[in-house]
Amino acid sequence: QVQLVESGGGLVQAGGSLRLSCAAPGRYAMGWFRQAPGKEREFVSGISWSGTTIHYGDSVKDRFTISRGNAKNTVILQMSSLKPEDTARYFCAARAEWELGVIKTTPDEYAYWGQGTQVTVSS
């Protein structure tokens, strides 16, 4: 069983920043998804194991930055210019990377999931 360990999240005012991190026990491509009450799980960002391929969802492009941490099995999501509509539970996900240069954006492509961390942005 692959366990993903997430940290970060919390309450912030609109325009503020938060940082999420996630560690996976191995060589995985990783991604972040979010889910607000009553909505489907939405792709936020993904990064290859090497860190050279990155992709963002349209709603967070130019505001969020994904990167590998000093420990390469860690992924960081730096969230800036947060909006109330960013409020959701954020989930870290990992998958074996069979195709280089491809970031998967649908939840069913990811085999392993964290328990999620709540991000709340107040107006």
Tab-separated table of N, CA, C and O in Angstrom:
chain	number	residue	atom	x	y	z
A	1	GLN	N	0.843	-1.189	0.000
A	1	GLN	CA	0.000	0.000	0.000
A	1	GLN	C	0.883	1.245	0.000
A	1	GLN	O	1.735	1.406	0.860
A	2	VAL	N	0.667	2.103	-0.990
A	2	VAL	CA	1.434	3.336	-1.090
A	2	VAL	C	0.699	4.422	-0.332
A	2	VAL	O	-0.462	4.712	-0.624
A	3	GLN	N	1.354	4.997	0.631
A	3	GLN	CA	0.734	6.061	1.430
A	3	GLN	C	1.357	7.397	1.060
A	3	GLN	O	2.572	7.551	1.081
A	4	LEU	N	0.503	8.335	0.746
A	4	LEU	CA	0.941	9.681	0.440
A	4	LEU	C	0.711	10.554	1.668
A	4	LEU	O	-0.376	10.530	2.250
A	5	VAL	N	1.711	11.317	2.036
A	5	VAL	CA	1.644	12.151	3.237
A	5	VAL	C	1.567	13.610	2.801
A	5	VAL	O	2.524	14.150	2.244
A	6	GLU	N	0.435	14.232	3.063
A	6	GLU	CA	0.197	15.628	2.685
A	6	GLU	C	0.372	16.531	3.888
A	6	GLU	O	0.116	16.136	5.024
A	7	SER	N	0.760	17.770	3.612
A	7	SER	CA	0.799	18.781	4.656
A	7	SER	C	0.529	20.149	4.030
A	7	SER	O	0.660	20.331	2.813
A	8	GLY	N	0.144	21.083	4.867
A	8	GLY	CA	-0.195	22.418	4.392
A	8	GLY	C	-1.696	22.614	4.405
A	8	GLY	O	-2.429	21.837	5.003
A	9	GLY	N	-2.153	23.620	3.732
A	9	GLY	CA	-3.572	23.928	3.717
A	9	GLY	C	-3.926	24.826	4.888
A	9	GLY	O	-3.088	25.232	5.677
A	10	GLY	N	-5.205	25.167	4.964
A	10	GLY	CA	-5.669	26.030	6.031
A	10	GLY	C	-6.586	27.120	5.526
A	10	GLY	O	-7.151	27.017	4.437
A	11	LEU	N	-6.711	28.159	6.327
A	11	LEU	CA	-7.601	29.280	6.023
A	11	LEU	C	-6.759	30.502	5.661
A	11	LEU	O	-5.801	30.837	6.373
A	12	VAL	N	-7.152	31.161	4.577
A	12	VAL	CA	-6.413	32.336	4.129
A	12	VAL	C	-7.396	33.323	3.511
A	12	VAL	O	-8.450	32.917	3.012
A	13	GLN	N	-7.053	34.588	3.539
A	13	GLN	CA	-7.894	35.595	2.903
A	13	GLN	C	-7.624	35.621	1.399
A	13	GLN	O	-6.535	35.244	0.932
A	14	ALA	N	-8.609	36.083	0.670
A	14	ALA	CA	-8.453	36.222	-0.781
A	14	ALA	C	-7.222	37.079	-1.094
A	14	ALA	O	-6.973	38.085	-0.437
A	15	GLY	N	-6.469	36.633	-2.072
A	15	GLY	CA	-5.239	37.319	-2.445
A	15	GLY	C	-4.012	36.765	-1.749
A	15	GLY	O	-2.882	37.105	-2.110
A	16	GLY	N	-4.222	35.923	-0.764
A	16	GLY	CA	-3.119	35.355	-0.008
A	16	GLY	C	-2.515	34.134	-0.672
A	16	GLY	O	-2.871	33.763	-1.793
A	17	SER	N	-1.594	33.508	0.059
A	17	SER	CA	-0.858	32.359	-0.460
A	17	SER	C	-0.873	31.216	0.543
A	17	SER	O	-0.961	31.434	1.753
A	18	LEU	N	-0.758	30.025	0.002
A	18	LEU	CA	-0.609	28.816	0.815
A	18	LEU	C	0.313	27.860	0.078
A	18	LEU	O	0.438	27.925	-1.149
A	19	ARG	N	0.894	26.945	0.854
A	19	ARG	CA	1.806	25.960	0.272
A	19	ARG	C	1.391	24.579	0.741
A	19	ARG	O	1.212	24.367	1.934
A	20	LEU	N	1.241	23.701	-0.218
A	20	LEU	CA	0.932	22.307	0.087
A	20	LEU	C	2.138	21.453	-0.287
A	20	LEU	O	2.842	21.745	-1.257
A	21	SER	N	2.348	20.398	0.468
A	21	SER	CA	3.404	19.467	0.107
A	21	SER	C	2.896	18.043	0.257
A	21	SER	O	1.943	17.779	0.988
A	22	CYS	N	3.544	17.149	-0.465
A	22	CYS	CA	3.137	15.751	-0.450
A	22	CYS	C	4.363	14.894	-0.699
A	22	CYS	O	5.175	15.198	-1.586
A	23	ALA	N	4.498	13.819	0.061
A	23	ALA	CA	5.603	12.892	-0.121
A	23	ALA	C	5.062	11.519	-0.494
A	23	ALA	O	4.082	11.050	0.099
A	24	ALA	N	5.704	10.903	-1.478
A	24	ALA	CA	5.335	9.563	-1.918
A	24	ALA	C	6.552	8.654	-1.776
A	24	ALA	O	7.666	9.069	-2.067
A	25	PRO	N	6.355	7.401	-1.370
A	25	PRO	CA	7.488	6.488	-1.124
A	25	PRO	C	7.979	5.788	-2.380
A	25	PRO	O	7.923	4.570	-2.491
A	26	GLY	N	8.466	6.573	-3.348
A	26	GLY	CA	8.961	5.927	-4.560
A	26	GLY	C	8.989	6.870	-5.744
A	26	GLY	O	8.742	8.062	-5.612
A	27	ARG	N	9.278	6.290	-6.929
A	27	ARG	CA	9.386	7.087	-8.140
A	27	ARG	C	8.030	7.165	-8.845
A	27	ARG	O	7.634	6.251	-9.563
A	28	TYR	N	7.320	8.274	-8.645
A	28	TYR	CA	5.995	8.433	-9.231
A	28	TYR	C	5.855	9.799	-9.881
A	28	TYR	O	6.403	10.787	-9.391
A	29	ALA	N	5.084	9.832	-10.945
A	29	ALA	CA	4.540	11.106	-11.394
A	29	ALA	C	3.453	11.485	-10.403
A	29	ALA	O	2.748	10.613	-9.887
A	30	MET	N	3.324	12.767	-10.130
A	30	MET	CA	2.385	13.171	-9.075
A	30	MET	C	1.508	14.309	-9.542
A	30	MET	O	1.845	15.065	-10.462
A	31	GLY	N	0.386	14.419	-8.881
A	31	GLY	CA	-0.547	15.470	-9.250
A	31	GLY	C	-1.330	15.951	-8.044
A	31	GLY	O	-1.336	15.313	-6.988
A	32	TRP	N	-1.951	17.080	-8.231
A	32	TRP	CA	-2.877	17.631	-7.245
A	32	TRP	C	-4.248	17.781	-7.882
A	32	TRP	O	-4.370	18.270	-9.017
A	33	PHE	N	-5.248	17.362	-7.156
A	33	PHE	CA	-6.641	17.544	-7.551
A	33	PHE	C	-7.348	18.254	-6.399
A	33	PHE	O	-6.861	18.276	-5.276
A	34	ARG	N	-8.496	18.794	-6.700
A	34	ARG	CA	-9.302	19.399	-5.637
A	34	ARG	C	-10.763	19.074	-5.858
A	34	ARG	O	-11.210	18.820	-6.991
A	35	GLN	N	-11.486	19.103	-4.768
A	35	GLN	CA	-12.919	18.807	-4.849
A	35	GLN	C	-13.665	19.670	-3.856
A	35	GLN	O	-13.393	19.635	-2.649
A	36	ALA	N	-14.585	20.455	-4.373
A	36	ALA	CA	-15.467	21.274	-3.553
A	36	ALA	C	-16.767	20.508	-3.342
A	36	ALA	O	-17.120	19.645	-4.143
A	37	PRO	N	-17.500	20.813	-2.283
A	37	PRO	CA	-18.755	20.109	-2.010
A	37	PRO	C	-19.705	20.185	-3.204
A	37	PRO	O	-19.915	21.263	-3.773
A	38	GLY	N	-20.214	19.026	-3.589
A	38	GLY	CA	-21.175	18.978	-4.674
A	38	GLY	C	-20.581	19.062	-6.066
A	38	GLY	O	-21.314	19.084	-7.060
A	39	LYS	N	-19.261	19.087	-6.140
A	39	LYS	CA	-18.599	19.189	-7.450
A	39	LYS	C	-17.704	17.985	-7.692
A	39	LYS	O	-17.335	17.270	-6.766
A	40	GLU	N	-17.361	17.792	-8.962
A	40	GLU	CA	-16.469	16.701	-9.314
A	40	GLU	C	-15.024	17.042	-8.946
A	40	GLU	O	-14.663	18.214	-8.798
A	41	ARG	N	-14.225	15.998	-8.817
A	41	ARG	CA	-12.814	16.203	-8.534
A	41	ARG	C	-12.148	16.831	-9.756
A	41	ARG	O	-12.300	16.347	-10.871
A	42	GLU	N	-11.411	17.903	-9.522
A	42	GLU	CA	-10.851	18.723	-10.603
A	42	GLU	C	-9.327	18.653	-10.594
A	42	GLU	O	-8.700	18.785	-9.531
A	43	PHE	N	-8.743	18.486	-11.765
A	43	PHE	CA	-7.290	18.508	-11.902
A	43	PHE	C	-6.766	19.908	-11.626
A	43	PHE	O	-7.265	20.890	-12.178
A	44	VAL	N	-5.722	19.989	-10.800
A	44	VAL	CA	-5.097	21.267	-10.483
A	44	VAL	C	-3.746	21.389	-11.172
A	44	VAL	O	-3.486	22.347	-11.907
A	45	SER	N	-2.896	20.387	-10.937
A	45	SER	CA	-1.568	20.441	-11.538
A	45	SER	C	-0.918	19.066	-11.450
A	45	SER	O	-1.278	18.257	-10.590
A	46	GLY	N	0.042	18.817	-12.349
A	46	GLY	CA	0.763	17.557	-12.320
A	46	GLY	C	2.220	17.774	-12.693
A	46	GLY	O	2.567	18.757	-13.367
A	47	ILE	N	3.063	16.846	-12.256
A	47	ILE	CA	4.497	16.949	-12.520
A	47	ILE	C	5.067	15.556	-12.718
A	47	ILE	O	4.665	14.594	-12.067
A	48	SER	N	5.977	15.444	-13.674
A	48	SER	CA	6.628	14.169	-13.925
A	48	SER	C	7.628	13.847	-12.818
A	48	SER	O	7.998	14.719	-12.020
A	49	TRP	N	8.090	12.600	-12.787
A	49	TRP	CA	9.076	12.218	-11.785
A	49	TRP	C	10.337	13.081	-11.915
A	49	TRP	O	10.906	13.510	-10.932
A	50	SER	N	10.764	13.327	-13.140
A	50	SER	CA	11.967	14.116	-13.350
A	50	SER	C	11.765	15.594	-13.021
A	50	SER	O	12.728	16.322	-12.811
A	51	GLY	N	10.525	16.026	-13.002
A	51	GLY	CA	10.239	17.438	-12.763
A	51	GLY	C	10.303	18.293	-14.017
A	51	GLY	O	10.053	19.498	-13.960
A	52	THR	N	10.588	17.684	-15.155
A	52	THR	CA	10.750	18.459	-16.385
A	52	THR	C	9.447	18.679	-17.132
A	52	THR	O	9.367	19.558	-17.996
A	53	THR	N	8.434	17.894	-16.830
A	53	THR	CA	7.127	18.070	-17.475
A	53	THR	C	6.118	18.474	-16.419
A	53	THR	O	5.963	17.806	-15.403
A	54	ILE	N	5.431	19.583	-16.688
A	54	ILE	CA	4.482	20.169	-15.739
A	54	ILE	C	3.243	20.606	-16.512
A	54	ILE	O	3.334	21.040	-17.674
A	55	HIS	N	2.113	20.501	-15.854
A	55	HIS	CA	0.868	20.932	-16.488
A	55	HIS	C	-0.051	21.503	-15.416
A	55	HIS	O	-0.043	21.034	-14.267
A	56	TYR	N	-0.830	22.528	-15.796
A	56	TYR	CA	-1.762	23.160	-14.863
A	56	TYR	C	-3.170	23.152	-15.431
A	56	TYR	O	-3.365	23.250	-16.646
A	57	GLY	N	-4.134	23.081	-14.537
A	57	GLY	CA	-5.501	23.300	-14.956
A	57	GLY	C	-5.710	24.769	-15.308
A	57	GLY	O	-5.032	25.648	-14.761
A	58	ASP	N	-6.643	25.037	-16.181
A	58	ASP	CA	-6.850	26.405	-16.652
A	58	ASP	C	-7.196	27.366	-15.518
A	58	ASP	O	-6.802	28.540	-15.545
A	59	SER	N	-7.910	26.889	-14.526
A	59	SER	CA	-8.383	27.781	-13.465
A	59	SER	C	-7.262	28.228	-12.519
A	59	SER	O	-7.449	29.185	-11.764
A	60	VAL	N	-6.110	27.572	-12.556
A	60	VAL	CA	-5.033	27.925	-11.626
A	60	VAL	C	-3.771	28.390	-12.338
A	60	VAL	O	-2.803	28.802	-11.687
A	61	LYS	N	-3.796	28.315	-13.653
A	61	LYS	CA	-2.613	28.707	-14.430
A	61	LYS	C	-2.222	30.132	-14.077
A	61	LYS	O	-3.070	31.001	-13.919
A	62	ASP	N	-0.934	30.368	-13.955
A	62	ASP	CA	-0.341	31.682	-13.642
A	62	ASP	C	-0.520	32.081	-12.180
A	62	ASP	O	-0.055	33.153	-11.779
A	63	ARG	N	-1.172	31.250	-11.371
A	63	ARG	CA	-1.324	31.539	-9.938
A	63	ARG	C	-0.673	30.481	-9.064
A	63	ARG	O	-0.188	30.784	-7.978
A	64	PHE	N	-0.691	29.249	-9.530
A	64	PHE	CA	-0.132	28.142	-8.773
A	64	PHE	C	1.152	27.672	-9.443
A	64	PHE	O	1.297	27.747	-10.668
A	65	THR	N	2.068	27.165	-8.606
A	65	THR	CA	3.325	26.621	-9.116
A	65	THR	C	3.594	25.278	-8.464
A	65	THR	O	3.566	25.165	-7.229
A	66	ILE	N	3.857	24.275	-9.300
A	66	ILE	CA	4.181	22.953	-8.792
A	66	ILE	C	5.676	22.703	-8.998
A	66	ILE	O	6.263	23.137	-9.982
A	67	SER	N	6.281	22.000	-8.062
A	67	SER	CA	7.709	21.718	-8.178
A	67	SER	C	8.049	20.494	-7.350
A	67	SER	O	7.271	20.065	-6.487
A	68	ARG	N	9.208	19.947	-7.617
A	68	ARG	CA	9.743	18.870	-6.790
A	68	ARG	C	10.510	19.501	-5.634
A	68	ARG	O	11.202	20.504	-5.799
A	69	GLY	N	10.411	18.898	-4.467
A	69	GLY	CA	11.140	19.382	-3.314
A	69	GLY	C	12.590	18.925	-3.337
A	69	GLY	O	13.048	18.277	-4.284
A	70	ASN	N	13.321	19.274	-2.288
A	70	ASN	CA	14.714	18.845	-2.189
A	70	ASN	C	14.814	17.317	-2.193
A	70	ASN	O	15.736	16.742	-2.776
A	71	ALA	N	13.889	16.673	-1.539
A	71	ALA	CA	13.737	15.230	-1.666
A	71	ALA	C	12.856	15.003	-2.879
A	71	ALA	O	11.714	15.462	-2.915
A	72	LYS	N	13.375	14.318	-3.875
A	72	LYS	CA	12.683	14.257	-5.149
A	72	LYS	C	11.337	13.558	-5.071
A	72	LYS	O	10.487	13.747	-5.940
A	73	ASN	N	11.119	12.775	-4.049
A	73	ASN	CA	9.822	12.118	-3.930
A	73	ASN	C	8.780	13.027	-3.297
A	73	ASN	O	7.691	12.584	-2.963
A	74	THR	N	9.122	14.289	-3.109
A	74	THR	CA	8.194	15.274	-2.552
A	74	THR	C	7.764	16.248	-3.641
A	74	THR	O	8.574	16.640	-4.483
A	75	VAL	N	6.505	16.617	-3.616
A	75	VAL	CA	6.006	17.612	-4.561
A	75	VAL	C	5.401	18.769	-3.773
A	75	VAL	O	4.738	18.565	-2.745
A	76	ILE	N	5.669	19.965	-4.237
A	76	ILE	CA	5.204	21.190	-3.589
A	76	ILE	C	4.211	21.886	-4.509
A	76	ILE	O	4.448	21.986	-5.719
A	77	LEU	N	3.121	22.355	-3.956
A	77	LEU	CA	2.176	23.196	-4.703
A	77	LEU	C	2.122	24.545	-4.003
A	77	LEU	O	1.576	24.654	-2.902
A	78	GLN	N	2.706	25.545	-4.622
A	78	GLN	CA	2.673	26.899	-4.097
A	78	GLN	C	1.488	27.617	-4.722
A	78	GLN	O	1.421	27.778	-5.947
A	79	MET	N	0.567	28.054	-3.894
A	79	MET	CA	-0.664	28.683	-4.367
A	79	MET	C	-0.646	30.161	-4.004
A	79	MET	O	-0.499	30.498	-2.822
A	80	SER	N	-0.790	31.004	-5.004
A	80	SER	CA	-0.769	32.453	-4.788
A	80	SER	C	-2.023	33.071	-5.377
A	80	SER	O	-2.739	32.434	-6.149
A	81	SER	N	-2.261	34.316	-5.013
A	81	SER	CA	-3.438	35.050	-5.503
A	81	SER	C	-4.701	34.208	-5.344
A	81	SER	O	-5.512	34.091	-6.264
A	82	LEU	N	-4.855	33.642	-4.178
A	82	LEU	CA	-5.975	32.729	-3.944
A	82	LEU	C	-7.306	33.461	-4.001
A	82	LEU	O	-7.426	34.624	-3.586
A	83	LYS	N	-8.299	32.746	-4.515
A	83	LYS	CA	-9.653	33.275	-4.661
A	83	LYS	C	-10.613	32.409	-3.862
A	83	LYS	O	-10.332	31.234	-3.617
A	84	PRO	N	-11.757	32.965	-3.489
A	84	PRO	CA	-12.744	32.142	-2.773
A	84	PRO	C	-13.117	30.873	-3.539
A	84	PRO	O	-13.359	29.832	-2.917
A	85	GLU	N	-13.121	30.934	-4.857
A	85	GLU	CA	-13.469	29.748	-5.641
A	85	GLU	C	-12.377	28.673	-5.619
A	85	GLU	O	-12.583	27.580	-6.147
A	86	ASP	N	-11.235	28.963	-5.025
A	86	ASP	CA	-10.213	27.939	-4.828
A	86	ASP	C	-10.496	27.083	-3.597
A	86	ASP	O	-9.799	26.092	-3.361
A	87	THR	N	-11.499	27.464	-2.832
A	87	THR	CA	-11.858	26.701	-1.640
A	87	THR	C	-12.276	25.293	-2.017
A	87	THR	O	-13.172	25.092	-2.839
A	88	ALA	N	-11.610	24.312	-1.424
A	88	ALA	CA	-11.866	22.900	-1.744
A	88	ALA	C	-10.979	22.036	-0.860
A	88	ALA	O	-10.079	22.537	-0.175
A	89	ARG	N	-11.232	20.751	-0.929
A	89	ARG	CA	-10.302	19.803	-0.335
A	89	ARG	C	-9.310	19.420	-1.443
A	89	ARG	O	-9.713	19.039	-2.534
A	90	TYR	N	-8.033	19.532	-1.142
A	90	TYR	CA	-6.982	19.275	-2.107
A	90	TYR	C	-6.358	17.904	-1.838
A	90	TYR	O	-5.987	17.594	-0.702
A	91	PHE	N	-6.256	17.127	-2.902
A	91	PHE	CA	-5.751	15.768	-2.804
A	91	PHE	C	-4.461	15.620	-3.615
A	91	PHE	O	-4.392	16.043	-4.774
A	92	CYS	N	-3.485	14.978	-2.998
A	92	CYS	CA	-2.273	14.589	-3.694
A	92	CYS	C	-2.493	13.201	-4.297
A	92	CYS	O	-3.152	12.353	-3.686
A	93	ALA	N	-1.960	12.985	-5.485
A	93	ALA	CA	-2.109	11.696	-6.158
A	93	ALA	C	-0.803	11.299	-6.825
A	93	ALA	O	-0.014	12.167	-7.200
A	94	ALA	N	-0.615	9.997	-6.978
A	94	ALA	CA	0.620	9.493	-7.598
A	94	ALA	C	0.289	8.358	-8.555
A	94	ALA	O	-0.699	7.638	-8.378
A	95	ARG	N	1.133	8.233	-9.567
A	95	ARG	CA	0.940	7.173	-10.550
A	95	ARG	C	2.291	6.741	-11.076
A	95	ARG	O	3.250	7.524	-11.116
A	96	ALA	N	2.369	5.486	-11.474
A	96	ALA	CA	3.571	5.021	-12.165
A	96	ALA	C	3.659	5.737	-13.498
A	96	ALA	O	2.641	5.945	-14.168
A	97	GLU	N	4.842	6.110	-13.877
A	97	GLU	CA	5.020	6.933	-15.069
A	97	GLU	C	5.480	6.059	-16.224
A	97	GLU	O	6.666	5.746	-16.355
A	98	TRP	N	4.527	5.669	-17.088
A	98	TRP	CA	4.857	4.798	-18.213
A	98	TRP	C	5.228	5.580	-19.451
A	98	TRP	O	5.950	5.083	-20.314
A	99	GLU	N	4.692	6.788	-19.594
A	99	GLU	CA	4.969	7.590	-20.787
A	99	GLU	C	5.667	8.869	-20.356
A	99	GLU	O	5.135	9.621	-19.540
A	100	LEU	N	6.822	9.096	-20.904
A	100	LEU	CA	7.546	10.306	-20.564
A	100	LEU	C	6.907	11.508	-21.247
A	100	LEU	O	6.408	11.414	-22.364
A	101	GLY	N	6.904	12.638	-20.556
A	101	GLY	CA	6.414	13.864	-21.150
A	101	GLY	C	4.917	13.984	-21.209
A	101	GLY	O	4.390	14.832	-21.929
A	102	VAL	N	4.215	13.141	-20.455
A	102	VAL	CA	2.752	13.188	-20.478
A	102	VAL	C	2.245	13.340	-19.058
A	102	VAL	O	2.598	12.551	-18.188
A	103	ILE	N	1.440	14.339	-18.826
A	103	ILE	CA	0.807	14.540	-17.524
A	103	ILE	C	-0.659	14.133	-17.653
A	103	ILE	O	-1.389	14.662	-18.484
A	104	LYS	N	-1.064	13.190	-16.830
A	104	LYS	CA	-2.460	12.749	-16.843
A	104	LYS	C	-3.299	13.706	-16.009
A	104	LYS	O	-2.876	14.153	-14.942
A	105	THR	N	-4.496	13.992	-16.504
A	105	THR	CA	-5.330	15.002	-15.848
A	105	THR	C	-6.652	14.480	-15.318
A	105	THR	O	-7.475	15.260	-14.830
A	106	THR	N	-6.878	13.173	-15.427
A	106	THR	CA	-8.122	12.620	-14.908
A	106	THR	C	-7.836	11.770	-13.673
A	106	THR	O	-6.824	11.062	-13.608
A	107	PRO	N	-8.729	11.802	-12.685
A	107	PRO	CA	-8.476	11.079	-11.433
A	107	PRO	C	-8.237	9.586	-11.626
A	107	PRO	O	-7.421	8.998	-10.907
A	108	ASP	N	-8.923	8.960	-12.598
A	108	ASP	CA	-8.791	7.515	-12.721
A	108	ASP	C	-7.431	7.085	-13.261
A	108	ASP	O	-7.123	5.893	-13.280
A	109	GLU	N	-6.617	8.043	-13.683
A	109	GLU	CA	-5.260	7.713	-14.125
A	109	GLU	C	-4.282	7.575	-12.968
A	109	GLU	O	-3.145	7.145	-13.162
A	110	TYR	N	-4.703	7.956	-11.779
A	110	TYR	CA	-3.828	7.940	-10.614
A	110	TYR	C	-4.225	6.807	-9.682
A	110	TYR	O	-5.386	6.668	-9.326
A	111	ALA	N	-3.234	6.013	-9.290
A	111	ALA	CA	-3.513	4.814	-8.508
A	111	ALA	C	-3.515	5.073	-7.006
A	111	ALA	O	-4.157	4.339	-6.253
A	112	TYR	N	-2.787	6.083	-6.586
A	112	TYR	CA	-2.591	6.313	-5.152
A	112	TYR	C	-2.999	7.727	-4.783
A	112	TYR	O	-2.700	8.677	-5.509
A	113	TRP	N	-3.640	7.826	-3.604
A	113	TRP	CA	-4.203	9.106	-3.187
A	113	TRP	C	-3.912	9.378	-1.724
A	113	TRP	O	-3.890	8.448	-0.902
A	114	GLY	N	-3.713	10.661	-1.424
A	114	GLY	CA	-3.661	11.089	-0.042
A	114	GLY	C	-5.061	11.301	0.497
A	114	GLY	O	-6.048	11.204	-0.245
A	115	GLN	N	-5.158	11.613	1.766
A	115	GLN	CA	-6.463	11.803	2.397
A	115	GLN	C	-7.027	13.191	2.155
A	115	GLN	O	-8.213	13.429	2.424
A	116	GLY	N	-6.189	14.084	1.676
A	116	GLY	CA	-6.666	15.417	1.359
A	116	GLY	C	-6.421	16.405	2.487
A	116	GLY	O	-6.318	16.042	3.659
A	117	THR	N	-6.328	17.659	2.090
A	117	THR	CA	-6.157	18.742	3.054
A	117	THR	C	-7.059	19.899	2.636
A	117	THR	O	-7.175	20.214	1.446
A	118	GLN	N	-7.710	20.498	3.614
A	118	GLN	CA	-8.695	21.545	3.303
A	118	GLN	C	-8.013	22.880	3.076
A	118	GLN	O	-7.152	23.306	3.865
A	119	VAL	N	-8.428	23.542	2.018
A	119	VAL	CA	-8.021	24.918	1.740
A	119	VAL	C	-9.280	25.763	1.697
A	119	VAL	O	-10.198	25.476	0.924
A	120	THR	N	-9.325	26.779	2.535
A	120	THR	CA	-10.473	27.679	2.581
A	120	THR	C	-9.989	29.107	2.361
A	120	THR	O	-9.103	29.577	3.079
A	121	VAL	N	-10.574	29.766	1.380
A	121	VAL	CA	-10.210	31.141	1.046
A	121	VAL	C	-11.405	32.026	1.340
A	121	VAL	O	-12.463	31.870	0.741
A	122	SER	N	-11.220	32.951	2.256
A	122	SER	CA	-12.313	33.847	2.635
A	122	SER	C	-12.269	35.117	1.791
A	122	SER	O	-11.203	35.586	1.404
A	123	SER	N	-13.450	35.659	1.553
A	123	SER	CA	-13.538	36.876	0.709
A	123	SER	C	-13.395	38.131	1.537
A	123	SER	O	-13.416	38.092	2.756
